[in-house]
């Protein structure tokens, strides 16, 4: 058989397999959440397990140690930031009337001068609503407990997923070399070299993007937290951490963090100084992310354009819900590599080159 035609058949076969997997994923999406979460964590932690195995640590013990370390780190983060974020959100809500009063005194006169329209916020109604909210806050806990009893099955499902995630993650990390060997054994021998190359390309694209992006998120969270603290923002830590975490979604991290920082600066009521500090910190942060961190830690050679990342997150989230958002980037990496293969097959096809397929077979 003509080598070009064989490559075209392989490309078509893998396209059919990919579509079939997407259809199966769509049908099973309601039960895939713990498996998807475990798979993402396992992929991130696999290099650490391999590093420990190379130091002669038994693989089951290495997997267990990595899972325990990751669980301890996540628990520590929740215990550190959840009370802090909750407390500062309460303070923000309590000071909202002051923010509206400040807008009435400073912003509304400027708008009236330029637009010729008298605008004013009804701060008294807002204060009344806040007072009513505080008066009824004591009934919040019994209401939540009542709803928890009514939604007991949902709570049981959440608890089961939380227990299932580390179990699935353990078996994935433990059995991954055997799974890879079994899959390689099942692939038809003529397709094996090209399949290994394609899978290697997908792994390279995904690992460089995911691990590089995690490093960018961590460094940005540290930078924004310290920078906003130096700028005098009282809510520097939660705003900085949220901005760093949201940096995983291009443009959303910067825009969302900037809005939160501006709101926090306005609520402080200290004039223009915190606002100027916020503008300086986020300006430097955007330059740092665009020209230093992302090029060096993620790399433009990966080929995942920011708009493609946003579209993938939204599209997979719409189709498959929360599970879709978890697998959006792995799927995007696979689709990217697949499109490159299709592009190469198209450029090598007789149709594109203007040759007769029957004649090329005879040659």
PDB file of C-alpha atoms in Angstrom, residues 89-345:
ATOM      1  CA  UNK A  89     -15.815  38.974  52.844  1.00  0.00           C
ATOM      2  CA  UNK A  90     -17.946  39.760  55.893  1.00  0.00           C
ATOM      3  CA  UNK A  91     -16.019  43.009  56.368  1.00  0.00           C
ATOM      4  CA  UNK A  92     -16.471  43.895  52.707  1.00  0.00           C
ATOM      5  CA  UNK A  93     -20.224  43.327  52.882  1.00  0.00           C
ATOM      6  CA  UNK A  94     -20.497  45.385  56.064  1.00  0.00           C
ATOM      7  CA  UNK A  95     -18.731  48.333  54.445  1.00  0.00           C
ATOM      8  CA  UNK A  96     -20.738  48.349  51.235  1.00  0.00           C
ATOM      9  CA  UNK A  97     -22.912  51.266  52.405  1.00  0.00           C
ATOM     10  CA  UNK A  98     -19.748  53.336  52.877  1.00  0.00           C
ATOM     11  CA  UNK A  99     -18.740  52.512  49.313  1.00  0.00           C
ATOM     12  CA  UNK A 100     -22.059  53.708  47.924  1.00  0.00           C
ATOM     13  CA  UNK A 101     -21.856  56.856  50.030  1.00  0.00           C
ATOM     14  CA  UNK A 102     -18.372  57.504  48.642  1.00  0.00           C
ATOM     15  CA  UNK A 103     -19.686  57.048  45.100  1.00  0.00           C
ATOM     16  CA  UNK A 104     -22.440  59.577  45.821  1.00  0.00           C
ATOM     17  CA  UNK A 105     -19.935  62.111  47.113  1.00  0.00           C
ATOM     18  CA  UNK A 106     -17.124  61.724  44.572  1.00  0.00           C
ATOM     19  CA  UNK A 107     -18.235  59.944  41.394  1.00  0.00           C
ATOM     20  CA  UNK A 108     -21.819  61.096  40.927  1.00  0.00           C
ATOM     21  CA  UNK A 109     -20.951  64.841  40.870  1.00  0.00           C
ATOM     22  CA  UNK A 110     -18.407  64.166  38.102  1.00  0.00           C
ATOM     23  CA  UNK A 111     -20.989  62.226  36.083  1.00  0.00           C
ATOM     24  CA  UNK A 112     -23.550  64.973  36.622  1.00  0.00           C
ATOM     25  CA  UNK A 113     -21.077  67.621  35.454  1.00  0.00           C
ATOM     26  CA  UNK A 114     -20.213  65.748  32.255  1.00  0.00           C
ATOM     27  CA  UNK A 115     -23.570  64.157  31.423  1.00  0.00           C
ATOM     28  CA  UNK A 116     -25.852  66.871  32.709  1.00  0.00           C
ATOM     29  CA  UNK A 117     -27.955  64.329  34.602  1.00  0.00           C
ATOM     30  CA  UNK A 118     -28.439  64.193  38.343  1.00  0.00           C
ATOM     31  CA  UNK A 119     -27.650  60.688  39.591  1.00  0.00           C
ATOM     32  CA  UNK A 120     -27.660  59.474  43.159  1.00  0.00           C
ATOM     33  CA  UNK A 121     -27.681  56.084  44.841  1.00  0.00           C
ATOM     34  CA  UNK A 122     -30.280  55.375  47.509  1.00  0.00           C
ATOM     35  CA  UNK A 123     -27.884  54.612  50.348  1.00  0.00           C
ATOM     36  CA  UNK A 124     -30.635  54.617  52.964  1.00  0.00           C
ATOM     37  CA  UNK A 125     -32.376  51.679  51.294  1.00  0.00           C
ATOM     38  CA  UNK A 126     -29.057  49.861  51.036  1.00  0.00           C
ATOM     39  CA  UNK A 127     -28.362  50.440  54.728  1.00  0.00           C
ATOM     40  CA  UNK A 128     -31.844  49.189  55.571  1.00  0.00           C
ATOM     41  CA  UNK A 129     -31.282  46.048  53.533  1.00  0.00           C
ATOM     42  CA  UNK A 130     -27.934  45.460  55.258  1.00  0.00           C
ATOM     43  CA  UNK A 131     -29.538  45.899  58.688  1.00  0.00           C
ATOM     44  CA  UNK A 132     -32.289  43.445  57.791  1.00  0.00           C
ATOM     45  CA  UNK A 133     -29.663  40.997  56.566  1.00  0.00           C
ATOM     46  CA  UNK A 134     -27.753  41.220  59.842  1.00  0.00           C
ATOM     47  CA  UNK A 135     -30.973  40.802  61.845  1.00  0.00           C
ATOM     48  CA  UNK A 136     -31.898  37.630  59.984  1.00  0.00           C
ATOM     49  CA  UNK A 137     -28.377  36.231  59.883  1.00  0.00           C
ATOM     50  CA  UNK A 138     -28.990  34.319  63.111  1.00  0.00           C
ATOM     51  CA  UNK A 139     -31.583  32.213  61.280  1.00  0.00           C
ATOM     52  CA  UNK A 140     -29.058  31.259  58.621  1.00  0.00           C
ATOM     53  CA  UNK A 141     -27.518  28.262  60.406  1.00  0.00           C
ATOM     54  CA  UNK A 142     -30.834  26.484  61.166  1.00  0.00           C
ATOM     55  CA  UNK A 143     -31.875  27.045  57.556  1.00  0.00           C
ATOM     56  CA  UNK A 144     -28.632  25.570  56.280  1.00  0.00           C
ATOM     57  CA  UNK A 145     -28.953  22.565  58.589  1.00  0.00           C
ATOM     58  CA  UNK A 146     -32.516  22.020  57.404  1.00  0.00           C
ATOM     59  CA  UNK A 147     -31.442  22.130  53.789  1.00  0.00           C
ATOM     60  CA  UNK A 148     -28.555  19.781  54.582  1.00  0.00           C
ATOM     61  CA  UNK A 149     -31.003  17.242  56.019  1.00  0.00           C
ATOM     62  CA  UNK A 150     -33.215  17.558  52.958  1.00  0.00           C
ATOM     63  CA  UNK A 151     -30.246  17.152  50.639  1.00  0.00           C
ATOM     64  CA  UNK A 152     -28.670  14.276  52.549  1.00  0.00           C
ATOM     65  CA  UNK A 153     -28.168  12.179  49.445  1.00  0.00           C
ATOM     66  CA  UNK A 154     -26.246  14.998  47.790  1.00  0.00           C
ATOM     67  CA  UNK A 155     -23.991  15.308  50.847  1.00  0.00           C
ATOM     68  CA  UNK A 156     -23.414  11.558  50.831  1.00  0.00           C
ATOM     69  CA  UNK A 157     -22.492  11.745  47.127  1.00  0.00           C
ATOM     70  CA  UNK A 158     -20.018  14.573  47.782  1.00  0.00           C
ATOM     71  CA  UNK A 159     -18.440  12.665  50.690  1.00  0.00           C
ATOM     72  CA  UNK A 160     -18.205   9.513  48.559  1.00  0.00           C
ATOM     73  CA  UNK A 161     -16.475  11.447  45.787  1.00  0.00           C
ATOM     74  CA  UNK A 162     -13.980  12.930  48.242  1.00  0.00           C
ATOM     75  CA  UNK A 163     -13.160   9.432  49.495  1.00  0.00           C
ATOM     76  CA  UNK A 164     -13.082   7.967  45.992  1.00  0.00           C
ATOM     77  CA  UNK A 165     -10.665  10.538  44.532  1.00  0.00           C
ATOM     78  CA  UNK A 166      -7.530   9.450  46.471  1.00  0.00           C
ATOM     79  CA  UNK A 167      -8.417   5.773  45.927  1.00  0.00           C
ATOM     80  CA  UNK A 168      -8.709   6.216  42.160  1.00  0.00           C
ATOM     81  CA  UNK A 169      -5.593   8.360  42.171  1.00  0.00           C
ATOM     82  CA  UNK A 170      -3.651   5.629  44.012  1.00  0.00           C
ATOM     83  CA  UNK A 171      -4.601   2.944  41.508  1.00  0.00           C
ATOM     84  CA  UNK A 172      -3.915   5.204  38.537  1.00  0.00           C
ATOM     85  CA  UNK A 173      -0.415   6.066  39.750  1.00  0.00           C
ATOM     86  CA  UNK A 174       0.292   2.492  40.835  1.00  0.00           C
ATOM     87  CA  UNK A 175      -0.919   0.755  37.675  1.00  0.00           C
ATOM     88  CA  UNK A 176      -0.007   3.400  35.090  1.00  0.00           C
ATOM     89  CA  UNK A 177       3.101   1.634  33.686  1.00  0.00           C
ATOM     90  CA  UNK A 178       1.095  -1.599  33.263  1.00  0.00           C
ATOM     91  CA  UNK A 179      -1.799   0.257  31.633  1.00  0.00           C
ATOM     92  CA  UNK A 180       0.578   1.886  29.140  1.00  0.00           C
ATOM     93  CA  UNK A 181       2.199  -1.460  28.350  1.00  0.00           C
ATOM     94  CA  UNK A 182      -1.205  -3.120  27.830  1.00  0.00           C
ATOM     95  CA  UNK A 183      -2.362  -0.324  25.514  1.00  0.00           C
ATOM     96  CA  UNK A 184       0.839  -0.533  23.486  1.00  0.00           C
ATOM     97  CA  UNK A 185       0.357  -4.294  23.181  1.00  0.00           C
ATOM     98  CA  UNK A 186      -3.194  -3.810  21.838  1.00  0.00           C
ATOM     99  CA  UNK A 187      -2.257  -1.304  19.111  1.00  0.00           C
ATOM    100  CA  UNK A 188      -1.762  -2.829  15.619  1.00  0.00           C
ATOM    101  CA  UNK A 189       1.962  -3.139  14.918  1.00  0.00           C
ATOM    102  CA  UNK A 190       1.966  -0.993  11.742  1.00  0.00           C
ATOM    103  CA  UNK A 191       0.328   1.841  13.691  1.00  0.00           C
ATOM    104  CA  UNK A 192       2.536   1.594  16.788  1.00  0.00           C
ATOM    105  CA  UNK A 193       5.405   3.968  15.839  1.00  0.00           C
ATOM    106  CA  UNK A 194       3.102   6.760  14.717  1.00  0.00           C
ATOM    107  CA  UNK A 195       0.793   6.243  17.698  1.00  0.00           C
ATOM    108  CA  UNK A 196       3.712   6.487  20.114  1.00  0.00           C
ATOM    109  CA  UNK A 197       4.848   9.683  18.433  1.00  0.00           C
ATOM    110  CA  UNK A 198       1.364  11.237  18.616  1.00  0.00           C
ATOM    111  CA  UNK A 199       0.888  10.258  22.273  1.00  0.00           C
ATOM    112  CA  UNK A 200       4.351  11.617  23.048  1.00  0.00           C
ATOM    113  CA  UNK A 201       3.457  14.930  21.389  1.00  0.00           C
ATOM    114  CA  UNK A 202       0.214  15.149  23.396  1.00  0.00           C
ATOM    115  CA  UNK A 203       2.059  14.436  26.640  1.00  0.00           C
ATOM    116  CA  UNK A 204       4.721  17.037  25.834  1.00  0.00           C
ATOM    117  CA  UNK A 205       2.199  19.740  25.001  1.00  0.00           C
ATOM    118  CA  UNK A 206       0.053  19.028  28.037  1.00  0.00           C
ATOM    119  CA  UNK A 207       2.874  18.627  30.552  1.00  0.00           C
ATOM    120  CA  UNK A 208       4.663  21.781  29.457  1.00  0.00           C
ATOM    121  CA  UNK A 209       1.454  23.787  29.576  1.00  0.00           C
ATOM    122  CA  UNK A 210      -0.007  22.379  32.788  1.00  0.00           C
ATOM    123  CA  UNK A 211       3.107  22.304  34.942  1.00  0.00           C
ATOM    124  CA  UNK A 212       4.352  25.586  33.564  1.00  0.00           C
ATOM    125  CA  UNK A 213       0.984  27.218  34.190  1.00  0.00           C
ATOM    126  CA  UNK A 214       0.920  25.928  37.770  1.00  0.00           C
ATOM    127  CA  UNK A 215       4.304  27.582  38.335  1.00  0.00           C
ATOM    128  CA  UNK A 216       2.986  30.825  36.842  1.00  0.00           C
ATOM    129  CA  UNK A 217      -0.084  30.703  39.100  1.00  0.00           C
ATOM    130  CA  UNK A 218       2.021  30.209  42.227  1.00  0.00           C
ATOM    131  CA  UNK A 219       4.467  32.999  41.393  1.00  0.00           C
ATOM    132  CA  UNK A 220       1.680  35.409  40.464  1.00  0.00           C
ATOM    133  CA  UNK A 221      -0.185  34.679  43.705  1.00  0.00           C
ATOM    134  CA  UNK A 222       2.983  35.468  45.669  1.00  0.00           C
ATOM    135  CA  UNK A 223       3.710  38.608  43.641  1.00  0.00           C
ATOM    136  CA  UNK A 224       0.200  40.056  43.856  1.00  0.00           C
ATOM    137  CA  UNK A 225      -0.130  39.271  47.566  1.00  0.00           C
ATOM    138  CA  UNK A 226       3.174  40.956  48.427  1.00  0.00           C
ATOM    139  CA  UNK A 227       2.696  43.803  45.952  1.00  0.00           C
ATOM    140  CA  UNK A 228      -0.798  44.670  47.139  1.00  0.00           C
ATOM    141  CA  UNK A 229       0.350  44.449  50.769  1.00  0.00           C
ATOM    142  CA  UNK A 230       3.143  46.932  50.035  1.00  0.00           C
ATOM    143  CA  UNK A 231       0.578  49.142  48.253  1.00  0.00           C
ATOM    144  CA  UNK A 232      -1.400  49.268  51.504  1.00  0.00           C
ATOM    145  CA  UNK A 233      -4.375  47.104  50.516  1.00  0.00           C
ATOM    146  CA  UNK A 234      -5.951  45.526  53.604  1.00  0.00           C
ATOM    147  CA  UNK A 235      -7.285  42.557  51.643  1.00  0.00           C
ATOM    148  CA  UNK A 236      -3.979  41.885  49.877  1.00  0.00           C
ATOM    149  CA  UNK A 237      -3.699  38.164  50.691  1.00  0.00           C
ATOM    150  CA  UNK A 238      -7.092  36.886  49.476  1.00  0.00           C
ATOM    151  CA  UNK A 239      -7.081  39.186  46.438  1.00  0.00           C
ATOM    152  CA  UNK A 240      -3.542  38.115  45.528  1.00  0.00           C
ATOM    153  CA  UNK A 241      -4.265  34.408  45.926  1.00  0.00           C
ATOM    154  CA  UNK A 242      -7.520  34.613  43.949  1.00  0.00           C
ATOM    155  CA  UNK A 243      -5.776  36.546  41.172  1.00  0.00           C
ATOM    156  CA  UNK A 244      -3.026  33.925  40.965  1.00  0.00           C
ATOM    157  CA  UNK A 245      -5.478  31.021  40.891  1.00  0.00           C
ATOM    158  CA  UNK A 246      -7.647  32.659  38.229  1.00  0.00           C
ATOM    159  CA  UNK A 247      -4.544  33.215  36.069  1.00  0.00           C
ATOM    160  CA  UNK A 248      -5.164  29.657  34.854  1.00  0.00           C
ATOM    161  CA  UNK A 249      -7.874  31.168  32.627  1.00  0.00           C
ATOM    162  CA  UNK A 250      -6.254  33.788  30.357  1.00  0.00           C
ATOM    163  CA  UNK A 251      -7.396  37.382  30.910  1.00  0.00           C
ATOM    164  CA  UNK A 252      -9.909  36.304  33.587  1.00  0.00           C
ATOM    165  CA  UNK A 253      -7.306  36.249  36.344  1.00  0.00           C
ATOM    166  CA  UNK A 254      -6.035  39.731  35.584  1.00  0.00           C
ATOM    167  CA  UNK A 255      -9.478  41.255  35.034  1.00  0.00           C
ATOM    168  CA  UNK A 256     -11.181  39.577  37.987  1.00  0.00           C
ATOM    169  CA  UNK A 257      -8.301  40.298  40.351  1.00  0.00           C
ATOM    170  CA  UNK A 258      -8.171  43.925  39.249  1.00  0.00           C
ATOM    171  CA  UNK A 259     -11.887  44.408  39.914  1.00  0.00           C
ATOM    172  CA  UNK A 260     -11.583  42.816  43.360  1.00  0.00           C
ATOM    173  CA  UNK A 261      -8.557  44.957  44.202  1.00  0.00           C
ATOM    174  CA  UNK A 262     -10.294  48.172  43.064  1.00  0.00           C
ATOM    175  CA  UNK A 263     -13.364  47.293  45.139  1.00  0.00           C
ATOM    176  CA  UNK A 264     -11.221  46.583  48.201  1.00  0.00           C
ATOM    177  CA  UNK A 265      -9.286  49.846  47.710  1.00  0.00           C
ATOM    178  CA  UNK A 266     -12.525  51.836  47.447  1.00  0.00           C
ATOM    179  CA  UNK A 267     -13.902  50.222  50.607  1.00  0.00           C
ATOM    180  CA  UNK A 268     -10.829  51.254  52.554  1.00  0.00           C
ATOM    181  CA  UNK A 269     -11.854  54.890  52.066  1.00  0.00           C
ATOM    182  CA  UNK A 270      -8.259  56.184  52.060  1.00  0.00           C
ATOM    183  CA  UNK A 271      -8.435  58.269  48.917  1.00  0.00           C
ATOM    184  CA  UNK A 272      -6.463  57.716  45.728  1.00  0.00           C
ATOM    185  CA  UNK A 273      -3.329  56.185  47.263  1.00  0.00           C
ATOM    186  CA  UNK A 274      -4.540  52.537  47.398  1.00  0.00           C
ATOM    187  CA  UNK A 275      -6.057  52.851  43.908  1.00  0.00           C
ATOM    188  CA  UNK A 276      -2.775  54.116  42.464  1.00  0.00           C
ATOM    189  CA  UNK A 277      -0.953  51.283  44.241  1.00  0.00           C
ATOM    190  CA  UNK A 278      -3.367  48.734  42.776  1.00  0.00           C
ATOM    191  CA  UNK A 279      -2.870  50.152  39.276  1.00  0.00           C
ATOM    192  CA  UNK A 280       0.927  49.984  39.614  1.00  0.00           C
ATOM    193  CA  UNK A 281       0.939  46.439  41.008  1.00  0.00           C
ATOM    194  CA  UNK A 282      -1.391  45.049  38.345  1.00  0.00           C
ATOM    195  CA  UNK A 283       0.459  46.883  35.578  1.00  0.00           C
ATOM    196  CA  UNK A 284       3.770  45.356  36.663  1.00  0.00           C
ATOM    197  CA  UNK A 285       2.067  41.990  37.173  1.00  0.00           C
ATOM    198  CA  UNK A 286       0.679  41.960  33.637  1.00  0.00           C
ATOM    199  CA  UNK A 287       4.101  42.777  32.188  1.00  0.00           C
ATOM    200  CA  UNK A 288       5.720  40.132  34.384  1.00  0.00           C
ATOM    201  CA  UNK A 289       3.208  37.490  33.321  1.00  0.00           C
ATOM    202  CA  UNK A 290       3.260  38.318  29.600  1.00  0.00           C
ATOM    203  CA  UNK A 291       6.975  38.893  29.013  1.00  0.00           C
ATOM    204  CA  UNK A 292       8.772  36.889  31.712  1.00  0.00           C
ATOM    205  CA  UNK A 293       6.813  34.112  33.405  1.00  0.00           C
ATOM    206  CA  UNK A 294       4.657  32.761  30.578  1.00  0.00           C
ATOM    207  CA  UNK A 295       7.409  32.731  27.877  1.00  0.00           C
ATOM    208  CA  UNK A 296       9.967  31.078  30.166  1.00  0.00           C
ATOM    209  CA  UNK A 297       7.778  28.713  32.204  1.00  0.00           C
ATOM    210  CA  UNK A 298       5.047  27.834  29.709  1.00  0.00           C
ATOM    211  CA  UNK A 299       6.577  28.639  26.352  1.00  0.00           C
ATOM    212  CA  UNK A 300       5.038  29.836  23.112  1.00  0.00           C
ATOM    213  CA  UNK A 301       6.133  26.663  21.346  1.00  0.00           C
ATOM    214  CA  UNK A 302       3.269  24.741  22.966  1.00  0.00           C
ATOM    215  CA  UNK A 303       0.782  26.283  20.579  1.00  0.00           C
ATOM    216  CA  UNK A 304      -2.213  26.645  22.918  1.00  0.00           C
ATOM    217  CA  UNK A 305      -3.374  30.162  22.156  1.00  0.00           C
ATOM    218  CA  UNK A 306      -5.101  31.986  25.068  1.00  0.00           C
ATOM    219  CA  UNK A 307      -8.321  32.307  23.062  1.00  0.00           C
ATOM    220  CA  UNK A 308      -8.216  28.578  22.341  1.00  0.00           C
ATOM    221  CA  UNK A 309      -7.873  27.887  26.072  1.00  0.00           C
ATOM    222  CA  UNK A 310     -10.868  30.107  26.891  1.00  0.00           C
ATOM    223  CA  UNK A 311     -12.972  28.517  24.141  1.00  0.00           C
ATOM    224  CA  UNK A 312     -12.019  25.001  25.257  1.00  0.00           C
ATOM    225  CA  UNK A 313     -12.930  25.712  28.891  1.00  0.00           C
ATOM    226  CA  UNK A 314     -16.287  27.227  27.918  1.00  0.00           C
ATOM    227  CA  UNK A 315     -17.143  24.613  25.283  1.00  0.00           C
ATOM    228  CA  UNK A 316     -16.281  21.566  27.383  1.00  0.00           C
ATOM    229  CA  UNK A 317     -17.940  23.141  30.430  1.00  0.00           C
ATOM    230  CA  UNK A 318     -21.125  23.671  28.412  1.00  0.00           C
ATOM    231  CA  UNK A 319     -21.109  20.131  27.013  1.00  0.00           C
ATOM    232  CA  UNK A 320     -19.899  18.135  30.003  1.00  0.00           C
ATOM    233  CA  UNK A 321     -20.293  20.419  33.043  1.00  0.00           C
ATOM    234  CA  UNK A 322     -17.644  20.506  35.758  1.00  0.00           C
ATOM    235  CA  UNK A 323     -15.976  17.350  34.453  1.00  0.00           C
ATOM    236  CA  UNK A 324     -15.662  18.980  31.047  1.00  0.00           C
ATOM    237  CA  UNK A 325     -13.774  21.941  32.512  1.00  0.00           C
ATOM    238  CA  UNK A 326     -11.356  19.530  34.210  1.00  0.00           C
ATOM    239  CA  UNK A 327     -10.513  17.704  30.991  1.00  0.00           C
ATOM    240  CA  UNK A 328     -10.717  20.745  28.696  1.00  0.00           C
ATOM    241  CA  UNK A 329      -6.964  21.290  28.568  1.00  0.00           C
ATOM    242  CA  UNK A 330      -5.985  17.616  28.082  1.00  0.00           C
ATOM    243  CA  UNK A 331      -8.598  17.374  25.352  1.00  0.00           C
ATOM    244  CA  UNK A 332      -7.326  20.614  23.819  1.00  0.00           C
ATOM    245  CA  UNK A 333      -3.780  19.255  23.746  1.00  0.00           C
ATOM    246  CA  UNK A 334      -4.975  16.063  22.044  1.00  0.00           C
ATOM    247  CA  UNK A 335      -7.091  18.017  19.560  1.00  0.00           C
ATOM    248  CA  UNK A 336      -4.156  20.335  18.835  1.00  0.00           C
ATOM    249  CA  UNK A 337      -1.861  17.407  18.035  1.00  0.00           C
ATOM    250  CA  UNK A 338      -4.629  15.757  16.022  1.00  0.00           C
ATOM    251  CA  UNK A 339      -5.170  18.904  13.956  1.00  0.00           C
ATOM    252  CA  UNK A 340      -1.442  19.033  13.244  1.00  0.00           C
ATOM    253  CA  UNK A 341      -1.600  15.453  11.985  1.00  0.00           C
ATOM    254  CA  UNK A 342      -4.646  16.231   9.836  1.00  0.00           C
ATOM    255  CA  UNK A 343      -2.874  19.315   8.478  1.00  0.00           C
ATOM    256  CA  UNK A 344       0.203  17.289   7.527  1.00  0.00           C
ATOM    257  CA  UNK A 345      -1.960  14.585   5.939  1.00  0.00           C
TER     258      UNK A 345
END
